[in-house]
PDB file of C-alpha atoms and ligand atoms in Angstrom:
ATOM      1  CA  MET A 434     -30.670  27.467  21.138  1.00  0.00           C
ATOM      2  CA  GLY A 435     -32.118  27.414  17.610  1.00  0.00           C
ATOM      3  CA  ILE A 436     -30.843  25.206  14.777  1.00  0.00           C
ATOM      4  CA  LEU A 437     -29.217  28.251  13.103  1.00  0.00           C
ATOM      5  CA  ALA A 438     -27.662  29.739  16.247  1.00  0.00           C
ATOM      6  CA  GLY A 439     -24.276  31.326  15.535  1.00  0.00           C
ATOM      7  CA  LYS A 440     -24.779  31.288  11.752  1.00  0.00           C
ATOM      8  CA  LYS A 441     -24.658  34.318   9.455  1.00  0.00           C
ATOM      9  CA  GLY A 442     -26.886  34.183   6.396  1.00  0.00           C
ATOM     10  CA  LEU A 443     -28.019  36.239   3.413  1.00  0.00           C
ATOM     11  CA  ILE A 444     -31.656  36.236   2.376  1.00  0.00           C
ATOM     12  CA  LEU A 445     -32.029  37.597  -1.158  1.00  0.00           C
ATOM     13  CA  GLY A 446     -35.459  38.457  -2.573  1.00  0.00           C
ATOM     14  CA  ILE A 447     -37.691  40.208  -0.069  1.00  0.00           C
ATOM     15  CA  ALA A 448     -40.110  42.612  -1.797  1.00  0.00           C
ATOM     16  CA  ASN A 449     -42.655  42.886   1.026  1.00  0.00           C
ATOM     17  CA  ASP A 450     -44.121  40.941   3.946  1.00  0.00           C
ATOM     18  CA  LYS A 451     -45.925  38.571   1.538  1.00  0.00           C
ATOM     19  CA  SER A 452     -42.622  37.424  -0.029  1.00  0.00           C
ATOM     20  CA  ILE A 453     -41.604  33.811   0.479  1.00  0.00           C
ATOM     21  CA  ALA A 454     -38.214  35.227   1.543  1.00  0.00           C
ATOM     22  CA  TRP A 455     -39.979  36.939   4.448  1.00  0.00           C
ATOM     23  CA  GLY A 456     -41.348  33.580   5.622  1.00  0.00           C
ATOM     24  CA  VAL A 457     -37.788  32.237   5.415  1.00  0.00           C
ATOM     25  CA  THR A 458     -36.525  35.267   7.336  1.00  0.00           C
ATOM     26  CA  GLN A 459     -38.897  34.750  10.234  1.00  0.00           C
ATOM     27  CA  ALA A 460     -37.977  31.073  10.544  1.00  0.00           C
ATOM     28  CA  CYS A 461     -34.232  31.798  10.357  1.00  0.00           C
ATOM     29  CA  LYS A 462     -34.502  34.591  12.919  1.00  0.00           C
ATOM     30  CA  ARG A 463     -36.471  32.355  15.283  1.00  0.00           C
ATOM     31  CA  GLU A 464     -33.762  29.685  14.894  1.00  0.00           C
ATOM     32  CA  GLY A 465     -31.051  32.096  15.962  1.00  0.00           C
ATOM     33  CA  ALA A 466     -29.379  33.280  12.724  1.00  0.00           C
ATOM     34  CA  GLU A 467     -27.804  36.686  12.151  1.00  0.00           C
ATOM     35  CA  LEU A 468     -29.283  37.961   8.865  1.00  0.00           C
ATOM     36  CA  GLY A 469     -28.377  40.155   5.903  1.00  0.00           C
ATOM     37  CA  PHE A 470     -30.589  41.318   3.036  1.00  0.00           C
ATOM     38  CA  ASN A 471     -30.667  42.918  -0.399  1.00  0.00           C
ATOM     39  CA  TYR A 472     -33.261  45.186  -1.935  1.00  0.00           C
ATOM     40  CA  LEU A 473     -33.959  45.925  -5.589  1.00  0.00           C
ATOM     41  CA  GLY A 474     -34.004  49.711  -6.062  1.00  0.00           C
ATOM     42  CA  GLU A 475     -35.150  52.591  -3.865  1.00  0.00           C
ATOM     43  CA  MET A 476     -38.851  51.777  -4.249  1.00  0.00           C
ATOM     44  CA  LEU A 477     -38.384  48.422  -2.565  1.00  0.00           C
ATOM     45  CA  GLU A 478     -35.847  49.734  -0.048  1.00  0.00           C
ATOM     46  CA  LYS A 479     -38.734  51.539   1.688  1.00  0.00           C
ATOM     47  CA  ARG A 480     -40.438  48.204   2.265  1.00  0.00           C
ATOM     48  CA  VAL A 481     -37.416  45.983   2.839  1.00  0.00           C
ATOM     49  CA  ARG A 482     -35.449  48.161   5.273  1.00  0.00           C
ATOM     50  CA  PRO A 483     -38.115  48.281   8.034  1.00  0.00           C
ATOM     51  CA  LEU A 484     -38.710  44.528   7.689  1.00  0.00           C
ATOM     52  CA  ALA A 485     -34.976  43.804   7.854  1.00  0.00           C
ATOM     53  CA  GLU A 486     -34.521  46.120  10.834  1.00  0.00           C
ATOM     54  CA  SER A 487     -37.373  44.379  12.660  1.00  0.00           C
ATOM     55  CA  VAL A 488     -35.259  41.190  12.679  1.00  0.00           C
ATOM     56  CA  ASP A 489     -32.075  43.052  13.706  1.00  0.00           C
ATOM     57  CA  ALA A 490     -30.426  42.704  10.292  1.00  0.00           C
ATOM     58  CA  THR A 491     -26.739  43.570  10.355  1.00  0.00           C
ATOM     59  CA  PHE A 492     -26.449  43.896   6.564  1.00  0.00           C
ATOM     60  CA  ILE A 493     -28.881  45.658   4.160  1.00  0.00           C
ATOM     61  CA  GLU A 494     -27.539  46.656   0.737  1.00  0.00           C
ATOM     62  CA  PRO A 495     -28.839  47.223  -2.803  1.00  0.00           C
ATOM     63  CA  LEU A 496     -28.512  44.406  -5.332  1.00  0.00           C
ATOM     64  CA  ASP A 497     -29.876  43.978  -8.831  1.00  0.00           C
ATOM     65  CA  VAL A 498     -28.757  40.477  -9.812  1.00  0.00           C
ATOM     66  CA  SER A 499     -28.654  41.396 -13.508  1.00  0.00           C
ATOM     67  CA  ASP A 500     -25.779  43.827 -12.858  1.00  0.00           C
ATOM     68  CA  ASP A 501     -22.329  42.235 -12.404  1.00  0.00           C
ATOM     69  CA  THR A 502     -20.841  45.386 -10.862  1.00  0.00           C
ATOM     70  CA  GLN A 503     -23.556  45.493  -8.201  1.00  0.00           C
ATOM     71  CA  MET A 504     -23.041  41.770  -7.616  1.00  0.00           C
ATOM     72  CA  ASP A 505     -19.306  42.257  -7.059  1.00  0.00           C
ATOM     73  CA  ASP A 506     -19.886  45.269  -4.767  1.00  0.00           C
ATOM     74  CA  PHE A 507     -22.567  43.479  -2.763  1.00  0.00           C
ATOM     75  CA  PHE A 508     -20.484  40.387  -2.002  1.00  0.00           C
ATOM     76  CA  ALA A 509     -17.366  42.503  -1.355  1.00  0.00           C
ATOM     77  CA  LYS A 510     -19.380  44.311   1.333  1.00  0.00           C
ATOM     78  CA  VAL A 511     -20.535  40.980   2.785  1.00  0.00           C
ATOM     79  CA  GLU A 512     -16.885  39.928   3.062  1.00  0.00           C
ATOM     80  CA  GLN A 513     -15.856  43.292   4.568  1.00  0.00           C
ATOM     81  CA  GLN A 514     -18.615  43.283   7.142  1.00  0.00           C
ATOM     82  CA  TRP A 515     -19.028  39.626   8.032  1.00  0.00           C
ATOM     83  CA  GLY A 516     -15.802  37.974   6.858  1.00  0.00           C
ATOM     84  CA  HIS A 517     -17.617  34.744   6.123  1.00  0.00           C
ATOM     85  CA  LEU A 518     -21.052  33.396   5.257  1.00  0.00           C
ATOM     86  CA  ASP A 519     -22.816  30.270   6.579  1.00  0.00           C
ATOM     87  CA  PHE A 520     -25.844  30.282   4.302  1.00  0.00           C
ATOM     88  CA  MET A 521     -27.558  32.017   1.402  1.00  0.00           C
ATOM     89  CA  VAL A 522     -31.180  31.972   0.294  1.00  0.00           C
ATOM     90  CA  HIS A 523     -31.964  32.911  -3.326  1.00  0.00           C
ATOM     91  CA  SER A 524     -35.659  33.779  -3.679  1.00  0.00           C
ATOM     92  CA  ILE A 525     -35.590  35.804  -6.893  1.00  0.00           C
ATOM     93  CA  ALA A 526     -37.398  35.480 -10.218  1.00  0.00           C
ATOM     94  CA  PHE A 527     -38.605  37.734 -12.998  1.00  0.00           C
ATOM     95  CA  ALA A 528     -40.269  37.451 -16.407  1.00  0.00           C
ATOM     96  CA  ASN A 529     -42.069  39.951 -18.605  1.00  0.00           C
ATOM     97  CA  LYS A 530     -45.805  39.710 -17.973  1.00  0.00           C
ATOM     98  CA  ASP A 531     -46.514  39.448 -21.699  1.00  0.00           C
ATOM     99  CA  ALA A 532     -44.282  36.402 -21.933  1.00  0.00           C
ATOM    100  CA  LEU A 533     -46.520  34.702 -19.358  1.00  0.00           C
ATOM    101  CA  ARG A 534     -49.802  35.879 -20.946  1.00  0.00           C
ATOM    102  CA  ASN A 535     -49.057  35.210 -24.622  1.00  0.00           C
ATOM    103  CA  ARG A 536     -48.832  31.810 -26.309  1.00  0.00           C
ATOM    104  CA  PHE A 537     -45.605  30.049 -25.274  1.00  0.00           C
ATOM    105  CA  SER A 538     -44.656  29.463 -28.917  1.00  0.00           C
ATOM    106  CA  THR A 539     -44.438  33.251 -29.411  1.00  0.00           C
ATOM    107  CA  THR A 540     -41.795  33.772 -26.663  1.00  0.00           C
ATOM    108  CA  SER A 541     -39.248  36.314 -27.916  1.00  0.00           C
ATOM    109  CA  ARG A 542     -35.490  35.879 -27.652  1.00  0.00           C
ATOM    110  CA  GLU A 543     -35.300  38.868 -25.280  1.00  0.00           C
ATOM    111  CA  ASP A 544     -38.081  37.599 -22.976  1.00  0.00           C
ATOM    112  CA  PHE A 545     -36.401  34.182 -22.862  1.00  0.00           C
ATOM    113  CA  ARG A 546     -33.021  35.769 -22.068  1.00  0.00           C
ATOM    114  CA  LEU A 547     -34.461  37.993 -19.338  1.00  0.00           C
ATOM    115  CA  ALA A 548     -36.406  35.224 -17.577  1.00  0.00           C
ATOM    116  CA  LEU A 549     -33.461  32.808 -17.665  1.00  0.00           C
ATOM    117  CA  ASP A 550     -30.952  35.478 -16.613  1.00  0.00           C
ATOM    118  CA  ILE A 551     -32.834  36.795 -13.558  1.00  0.00           C
ATOM    119  CA  SER A 552     -34.513  33.556 -12.493  1.00  0.00           C
ATOM    120  CA  ALA A 553     -31.816  30.931 -13.154  1.00  0.00           C
ATOM    121  CA  TYR A 554     -28.375  32.358 -13.998  1.00  0.00           C
ATOM    122  CA  SER A 555     -28.555  34.729 -11.007  1.00  0.00           C
ATOM    123  CA  PHE A 556     -28.394  31.730  -8.654  1.00  0.00           C
ATOM    124  CA  ILE A 557     -25.103  30.646 -10.252  1.00  0.00           C
ATOM    125  CA  ALA A 558     -23.836  34.249 -10.159  1.00  0.00           C
ATOM    126  CA  CYS A 559     -24.663  34.560  -6.444  1.00  0.00           C
ATOM    127  CA  ALA A 560     -23.263  31.100  -5.650  1.00  0.00           C
ATOM    128  CA  GLN A 561     -19.904  31.825  -7.351  1.00  0.00           C
ATOM    129  CA  ARG A 562     -19.475  34.925  -5.156  1.00  0.00           C
ATOM    130  CA  ALA A 563     -20.865  33.398  -1.951  1.00  0.00           C
ATOM    131  CA  ALA A 564     -18.931  30.104  -2.087  1.00  0.00           C
ATOM    132  CA  PRO A 565     -15.465  31.641  -1.491  1.00  0.00           C
ATOM    133  CA  LEU A 566     -16.863  33.112   1.766  1.00  0.00           C
ATOM    134  CA  MET A 567     -18.208  29.743   2.903  1.00  0.00           C
ATOM    135  CA  LYS A 568     -16.538  26.943   4.803  1.00  0.00           C
ATOM    136  CA  ALA A 569     -17.513  23.261   4.969  1.00  0.00           C
ATOM    137  CA  GLY A 570     -21.001  22.835   6.399  1.00  0.00           C
ATOM    138  CA  SER A 571     -22.443  25.900   4.666  1.00  0.00           C
ATOM    139  CA  SER A 572     -25.651  25.756   2.676  1.00  0.00           C
ATOM    140  CA  MET A 573     -27.531  27.453  -0.191  1.00  0.00           C
ATOM    141  CA  VAL A 574     -31.227  27.236  -1.030  1.00  0.00           C
ATOM    142  CA  THR A 575     -33.243  28.519  -3.999  1.00  0.00           C
ATOM    143  CA  MET A 576     -36.990  28.585  -4.742  1.00  0.00           C
ATOM    144  CA  THR A 577     -38.552  26.695  -7.635  1.00  0.00           C
ATOM    145  CA  TYR A 578     -41.992  25.533  -8.807  1.00  0.00           C
ATOM    146  CA  LEU A 579     -43.578  22.423 -10.324  1.00  0.00           C
ATOM    147  CA  GLY A 580     -43.907  24.294 -13.641  1.00  0.00           C
ATOM    148  CA  ALA A 581     -40.245  23.294 -14.173  1.00  0.00           C
ATOM    149  CA  GLU A 582     -41.223  19.701 -14.890  1.00  0.00           C
ATOM    150  CA  ARG A 583     -44.933  19.816 -15.803  1.00  0.00           C
ATOM    151  CA  THR A 584     -46.804  22.246 -17.995  1.00  0.00           C
ATOM    152  CA  VAL A 585     -48.819  24.773 -16.018  1.00  0.00           C
ATOM    153  CA  PRO A 586     -51.052  27.156 -18.003  1.00  0.00           C
ATOM    154  CA  GLY A 587     -49.718  30.716 -17.753  1.00  0.00           C
ATOM    155  CA  TYR A 588     -46.297  29.685 -16.386  1.00  0.00           C
ATOM    156  CA  ASN A 589     -44.685  29.423 -19.830  1.00  0.00           C
ATOM    157  CA  VAL A 590     -41.101  30.742 -20.061  1.00  0.00           C
ATOM    158  CA  MET A 591     -40.859  30.791 -16.261  1.00  0.00           C
ATOM    159  CA  GLY A 592     -41.249  26.998 -16.345  1.00  0.00           C
ATOM    160  CA  VAL A 593     -38.225  26.808 -18.655  1.00  0.00           C
ATOM    161  CA  ALA A 594     -36.301  29.114 -16.308  1.00  0.00           C
ATOM    162  CA  LYS A 595     -37.198  26.946 -13.296  1.00  0.00           C
ATOM    163  CA  ALA A 596     -36.052  23.822 -15.175  1.00  0.00           C
ATOM    164  CA  ALA A 597     -32.701  25.560 -15.708  1.00  0.00           C
ATOM    165  CA  LEU A 598     -32.656  26.613 -12.044  1.00  0.00           C
ATOM    166  CA  GLU A 599     -33.245  23.048 -10.845  1.00  0.00           C
ATOM    167  CA  ALA A 600     -30.508  21.693 -13.129  1.00  0.00           C
ATOM    168  CA  SER A 601     -28.210  24.488 -11.915  1.00  0.00           C
ATOM    169  CA  THR A 602     -28.952  23.439  -8.320  1.00  0.00           C
ATOM    170  CA  ARG A 603     -27.710  19.918  -9.113  1.00  0.00           C
ATOM    171  CA  TYR A 604     -24.571  21.126 -10.911  1.00  0.00           C
ATOM    172  CA  LEU A 605     -23.779  23.604  -8.124  1.00  0.00           C
ATOM    173  CA  ALA A 606     -24.240  20.762  -5.623  1.00  0.00           C
ATOM    174  CA  GLN A 607     -21.774  18.654  -7.661  1.00  0.00           C
ATOM    175  CA  ASP A 608     -19.286  21.496  -8.007  1.00  0.00           C
ATOM    176  CA  LEU A 609     -19.367  22.835  -4.439  1.00  0.00           C
ATOM    177  CA  GLY A 610     -19.906  19.490  -2.700  1.00  0.00           C
ATOM    178  CA  PRO A 611     -16.170  18.698  -2.379  1.00  0.00           C
ATOM    179  CA  ASP A 612     -15.862  21.981  -0.402  1.00  0.00           C
ATOM    180  CA  GLY A 613     -18.582  20.780   1.974  1.00  0.00           C
ATOM    181  CA  ILE A 614     -21.153  23.279   0.652  1.00  0.00           C
ATOM    182  CA  ARG A 615     -24.692  21.958   0.163  1.00  0.00           C
ATOM    183  CA  VAL A 616     -27.069  23.306  -2.504  1.00  0.00           C
ATOM    184  CA  ASN A 617     -30.806  22.567  -2.565  1.00  0.00           C
ATOM    185  CA  ALA A 618     -34.051  23.890  -4.037  1.00  0.00           C
ATOM    186  CA  ILE A 619     -37.491  24.114  -2.478  1.00  0.00           C
ATOM    187  CA  SER A 620     -40.406  23.562  -4.860  1.00  0.00           C
ATOM    188  CA  ALA A 621     -43.179  25.546  -3.200  1.00  0.00           C
ATOM    189  CA  GLY A 622     -46.875  25.270  -3.912  1.00  0.00           C
ATOM    190  CA  PRO A 623     -48.633  28.467  -5.045  1.00  0.00           C
ATOM    191  CA  ILE A 624     -48.608  31.348  -2.535  1.00  0.00           C
ATOM    192  CA  ARG A 625     -50.130  34.778  -3.185  1.00  0.00           C
ATOM    193  CA  THR A 626     -47.146  37.152  -3.637  1.00  0.00           C
ATOM    194  CA  LEU A 627     -46.127  40.030  -5.899  1.00  0.00           C
ATOM    195  CA  ALA A 628     -44.331  37.689  -8.326  1.00  0.00           C
ATOM    196  CA  ALA A 629     -47.280  35.277  -8.342  1.00  0.00           C
ATOM    197  CA  SER A 630     -49.633  38.041  -9.474  1.00  0.00           C
ATOM    198  CA  ALA A 631     -47.872  37.956 -12.871  1.00  0.00           C
ATOM    199  CA  VAL A 632     -48.908  34.336 -13.442  1.00  0.00           C
ATOM    200  CA  GLY A 633     -52.042  33.831 -15.620  1.00  0.00           C
ATOM    201  CA  ASP A 634     -55.147  32.877 -13.640  1.00  0.00           C
ATOM    202  CA  PHE A 635     -53.447  32.512 -10.269  1.00  0.00           C
ATOM    203  CA  ARG A 636     -56.707  32.270  -8.298  1.00  0.00           C
ATOM    204  CA  LYS A 637     -57.732  29.199 -10.305  1.00  0.00           C
ATOM    205  CA  LEU A 638     -54.246  27.719  -9.922  1.00  0.00           C
ATOM    206  CA  MET A 639     -54.497  28.063  -6.145  1.00  0.00           C
ATOM    207  CA  GLU A 640     -57.932  26.401  -6.099  1.00  0.00           C
ATOM    208  CA  LYS A 641     -56.694  23.501  -8.223  1.00  0.00           C
ATOM    209  CA  SER A 642     -53.560  23.091  -6.129  1.00  0.00           C
ATOM    210  CA  ALA A 643     -55.509  22.970  -2.892  1.00  0.00           C
ATOM    211  CA  ARG A 644     -58.050  20.442  -4.160  1.00  0.00           C
ATOM    212  CA  GLY A 645     -55.444  18.275  -5.882  1.00  0.00           C
ATOM    213  CA  SER A 646     -53.055  18.242  -2.921  1.00  0.00           C
ATOM    214  CA  MET A 647     -52.835  15.428  -0.400  1.00  0.00           C
ATOM    215  CA  LEU A 648     -53.571  17.796   2.484  1.00  0.00           C
ATOM    216  CA  LYS A 649     -56.481  19.471   0.609  1.00  0.00           C
ATOM    217  CA  ARG A 650     -55.058  22.942   1.156  1.00  0.00           C
ATOM    218  CA  ASN A 651     -52.381  25.314  -0.004  1.00  0.00           C
ATOM    219  CA  VAL A 652     -49.117  25.932   1.845  1.00  0.00           C
ATOM    220  CA  THR A 653     -48.049  29.099   3.673  1.00  0.00           C
ATOM    221  CA  GLN A 654     -44.890  31.189   3.430  1.00  0.00           C
ATOM    222  CA  ASP A 655     -44.153  30.092   7.041  1.00  0.00           C
ATOM    223  CA  GLU A 656     -44.175  26.418   6.000  1.00  0.00           C
ATOM    224  CA  VAL A 657     -41.710  27.157   3.205  1.00  0.00           C
ATOM    225  CA  GLY A 658     -39.665  29.192   5.694  1.00  0.00           C
ATOM    226  CA  ASN A 659     -39.479  26.347   8.197  1.00  0.00           C
ATOM    227  CA  THR A 660     -38.317  23.911   5.501  1.00  0.00           C
ATOM    228  CA  ALA A 661     -35.685  26.398   4.348  1.00  0.00           C
ATOM    229  CA  ALA A 662     -34.420  26.783   7.923  1.00  0.00           C
ATOM    230  CA  TYR A 663     -34.011  22.987   8.138  1.00  0.00           C
ATOM    231  CA  LEU A 664     -32.161  22.784   4.791  1.00  0.00           C
ATOM    232  CA  LEU A 665     -29.868  25.649   5.836  1.00  0.00           C
ATOM    233  CA  SER A 666     -29.093  24.034   9.181  1.00  0.00           C
ATOM    234  CA  ASP A 667     -26.803  21.171  10.189  1.00  0.00           C
ATOM    235  CA  MET A 668     -29.974  19.058  10.615  1.00  0.00           C
ATOM    236  CA  ALA A 669     -29.816  18.601   6.809  1.00  0.00           C
ATOM    237  CA  SER A 670     -26.055  17.916   6.710  1.00  0.00           C
ATOM    238  CA  GLY A 671     -26.550  14.873   4.455  1.00  0.00           C
ATOM    239  CA  VAL A 672     -28.870  16.571   1.947  1.00  0.00           C
ATOM    240  CA  SER A 673     -27.598  18.187  -1.267  1.00  0.00           C
ATOM    241  CA  GLY A 674     -28.729  18.600  -4.879  1.00  0.00           C
ATOM    242  CA  GLU A 675     -32.328  17.988  -3.845  1.00  0.00           C
ATOM    243  CA  VAL A 676     -35.555  19.545  -5.075  1.00  0.00           C
ATOM    244  CA  HIS A 677     -37.639  19.385  -1.906  1.00  0.00           C
ATOM    245  CA  TYR A 678     -41.409  19.848  -2.329  1.00  0.00           C
ATOM    246  CA  VAL A 679     -43.353  22.008   0.090  1.00  0.00           C
ATOM    247  CA  ASP A 680     -46.658  21.754  -1.758  1.00  0.00           C
ATOM    248  CA  ALA A 681     -48.957  19.808   0.587  1.00  0.00           C
ATOM    249  CA  GLY A 682     -48.178  16.742  -1.553  1.00  0.00           C
ATOM    250  CA  PHE A 683     -49.679  18.098  -4.803  1.00  0.00           C
ATOM    251  CA  HIS A 684     -46.865  16.812  -7.030  1.00  0.00           C
ATOM    252  CA  ILE A 685     -47.421  13.119  -6.210  1.00  0.00           C
ATOM    253  CA  GLY A 686     -51.020  13.141  -7.444  1.00  0.00           C
ATOM    254  CA  VAL A 687     -52.795  13.660 -10.756  1.00  0.00           C
ATOM    255  CA  GLY A 688     -54.718  16.710  -9.513  1.00  0.00           C
ATOM    256  CA  ASP A 689     -58.480  16.712  -9.026  1.00  0.00           C
ATOM    257  CA  PRO A 690     -60.184  15.255 -12.119  1.00  0.00           C
ATOM    258  CA  GLY A 691     -63.395  16.946 -10.944  1.00  0.00           C
ATOM    259  CA  ILE A 692     -62.125  20.437 -11.757  1.00  0.00           C
ATOM    260  CA  GLU A 693     -61.336  21.767 -15.194  1.00  0.00           C
TER     261      GLU A 693
HETATM  262  P1  LIG B1234     -41.807  38.188  -4.559  1.00  0.00           P
HETATM  263  O1  LIG B1234     -42.282  39.098  -5.643  1.00  0.00           O
HETATM  264  O2  LIG B1234     -42.147  38.558  -3.177  1.00  0.00           O
HETATM  265  O3  LIG B1234     -40.241  37.927  -4.673  1.00  0.00           O
HETATM  266  C1  LIG B1234     -39.543  37.968  -5.898  1.00  0.00           C
HETATM  267  C2  LIG B1234     -38.295  38.787  -5.641  1.00  0.00           C
HETATM  268  O4  LIG B1234     -37.447  38.801  -6.779  1.00  0.00           O
HETATM  269  C3  LIG B1234     -38.617  40.246  -5.291  1.00  0.00           C
HETATM  270  O5  LIG B1234     -38.083  40.593  -4.045  1.00  0.00           O
HETATM  271  C4  LIG B1234     -37.889  41.028  -6.386  1.00  0.00           C
HETATM  272  O6  LIG B1234     -37.346  42.240  -5.907  1.00  0.00           O
HETATM  273  C5  LIG B1234     -36.787  40.030  -6.740  1.00  0.00           C
HETATM  274  N1  LIG B1234     -36.152  40.353  -8.014  1.00  0.00           N
HETATM  275  C6  LIG B1234     -36.700  40.370  -9.262  1.00  0.00           C
HETATM  276  N2  LIG B1234     -35.794  40.792 -10.164  1.00  0.00           N
HETATM  277  C7  LIG B1234     -34.637  41.032  -9.463  1.00  0.00           C
HETATM  278  C8  LIG B1234     -33.353  41.507  -9.828  1.00  0.00           C
HETATM  279  N3  LIG B1234     -33.030  41.823 -11.092  1.00  0.00           N
HETATM  280  N4  LIG B1234     -32.409  41.639  -8.845  1.00  0.00           N
HETATM  281  C9  LIG B1234     -32.712  41.358  -7.562  1.00  0.00           C
HETATM  282  N5  LIG B1234     -33.915  40.907  -7.157  1.00  0.00           N
HETATM  283  C10 LIG B1234     -34.869  40.755  -8.102  1.00  0.00           C
HETATM  284  O7  LIG B1234     -42.460  36.759  -4.935  1.00  0.00           O
HETATM  285  P2  LIG B1234     -42.197  35.301  -4.312  1.00  0.00           P
HETATM  286  O8  LIG B1234     -43.378  34.505  -4.758  1.00  0.00           O
HETATM  287  O9  LIG B1234     -41.861  35.392  -2.883  1.00  0.00           O
HETATM  288  O10 LIG B1234     -40.959  34.793  -5.165  1.00  0.00           O
HETATM  289  C11 LIG B1234     -39.767  34.292  -4.566  1.00  0.00           C
HETATM  290  C12 LIG B1234     -39.299  33.038  -5.294  1.00  0.00           C
HETATM  291  O11 LIG B1234     -40.221  31.981  -5.026  1.00  0.00           O
HETATM  292  C13 LIG B1234     -39.254  33.183  -6.817  1.00  0.00           C
HETATM  293  O12 LIG B1234     -38.125  32.474  -7.307  1.00  0.00           O
HETATM  294  C14 LIG B1234     -40.533  32.495  -7.250  1.00  0.00           C
HETATM  295  O13 LIG B1234     -40.471  32.022  -8.581  1.00  0.00           O
HETATM  296  C15 LIG B1234     -40.542  31.356  -6.247  1.00  0.00           C
HETATM  297  N6  LIG B1234     -41.815  30.649  -6.108  1.00  0.00           N
HETATM  298  C16 LIG B1234     -42.953  31.335  -5.852  1.00  0.00           C
HETATM  299  C17 LIG B1234     -44.155  30.643  -5.726  1.00  0.00           C
HETATM  300  C18 LIG B1234     -45.440  31.379  -5.455  1.00  0.00           C
HETATM  301  O14 LIG B1234     -46.517  30.802  -5.685  1.00  0.00           O
HETATM  302  N7  LIG B1234     -45.409  32.598  -4.949  1.00  0.00           N
HETATM  303  C19 LIG B1234     -44.177  29.237  -5.843  1.00  0.00           C
HETATM  304  C20 LIG B1234     -42.984  28.572  -6.091  1.00  0.00           C
HETATM  305  C21 LIG B1234     -41.793  29.274  -6.219  1.00  0.00           C
END
């Protein structure tokens, strides 16, 4: 019996088999969960559907988190089909590439709005629709990055969005805690994914992160997945409002002074 046996959970944010959400999926499947997924548009449906079917998904529906009507429809279908929800994983972010490439001081109002809407507000929007389907003991997890609290070249407005996401995690934990719902964030080290390819010099960032980490390596999507499975399970029943690092210990150090 796995630690998620008998639980029904949504995993939002698979784009392909490199996605962090796919690492989470494999861990949750192994631990016995019944899983449901979203996809963003028909292009991604072609990739997401076969992956979801390979883990016997019982729920696969379209969802663009910037569209309130789609949000309402999506969660109404979850209720219709499953009746209740035991966990939800939010692994979604977006910013215009130019906003990450250009000087931070030139960030436009629209690029700021877009990054904050998709990468931070969407967690609140999902939580407000998921919570009514959850009973005490349920759990939500989102994905963040160290750029929320330290400057990281090329992360720019996404760092501001992650700061808002981490604060939102704490306020959701405060708000939903009396209902017995736990809300946590995982701060993952850099992993090569579609979203990561938008970040400045990602290759250099990965090198620096590996050398500056305590374990002298980068983390894998499976390691993030295993931590998510723990936070979603009753094993973490006393943990809420936390930003939990899965970064091989990078955040506790000062990096590697030997590398520029
Ligand atoms: P990814 O590209 O595989 O996943 C990002 C997902 O966001 C995609 O599935 C995309 O479809 C979805 N998305 C974007 N806009 C959306 C919208 N409007 N509606 C619905 N879905 C939308 O990349 P990833 O690296 O797996 O990213 C997952 C999460 O992990 C993100 O929050 C990212 O910031 C975070 N994260 C990534 C890293 C890393 O190095 N890869 C490190 C720390 C945190």
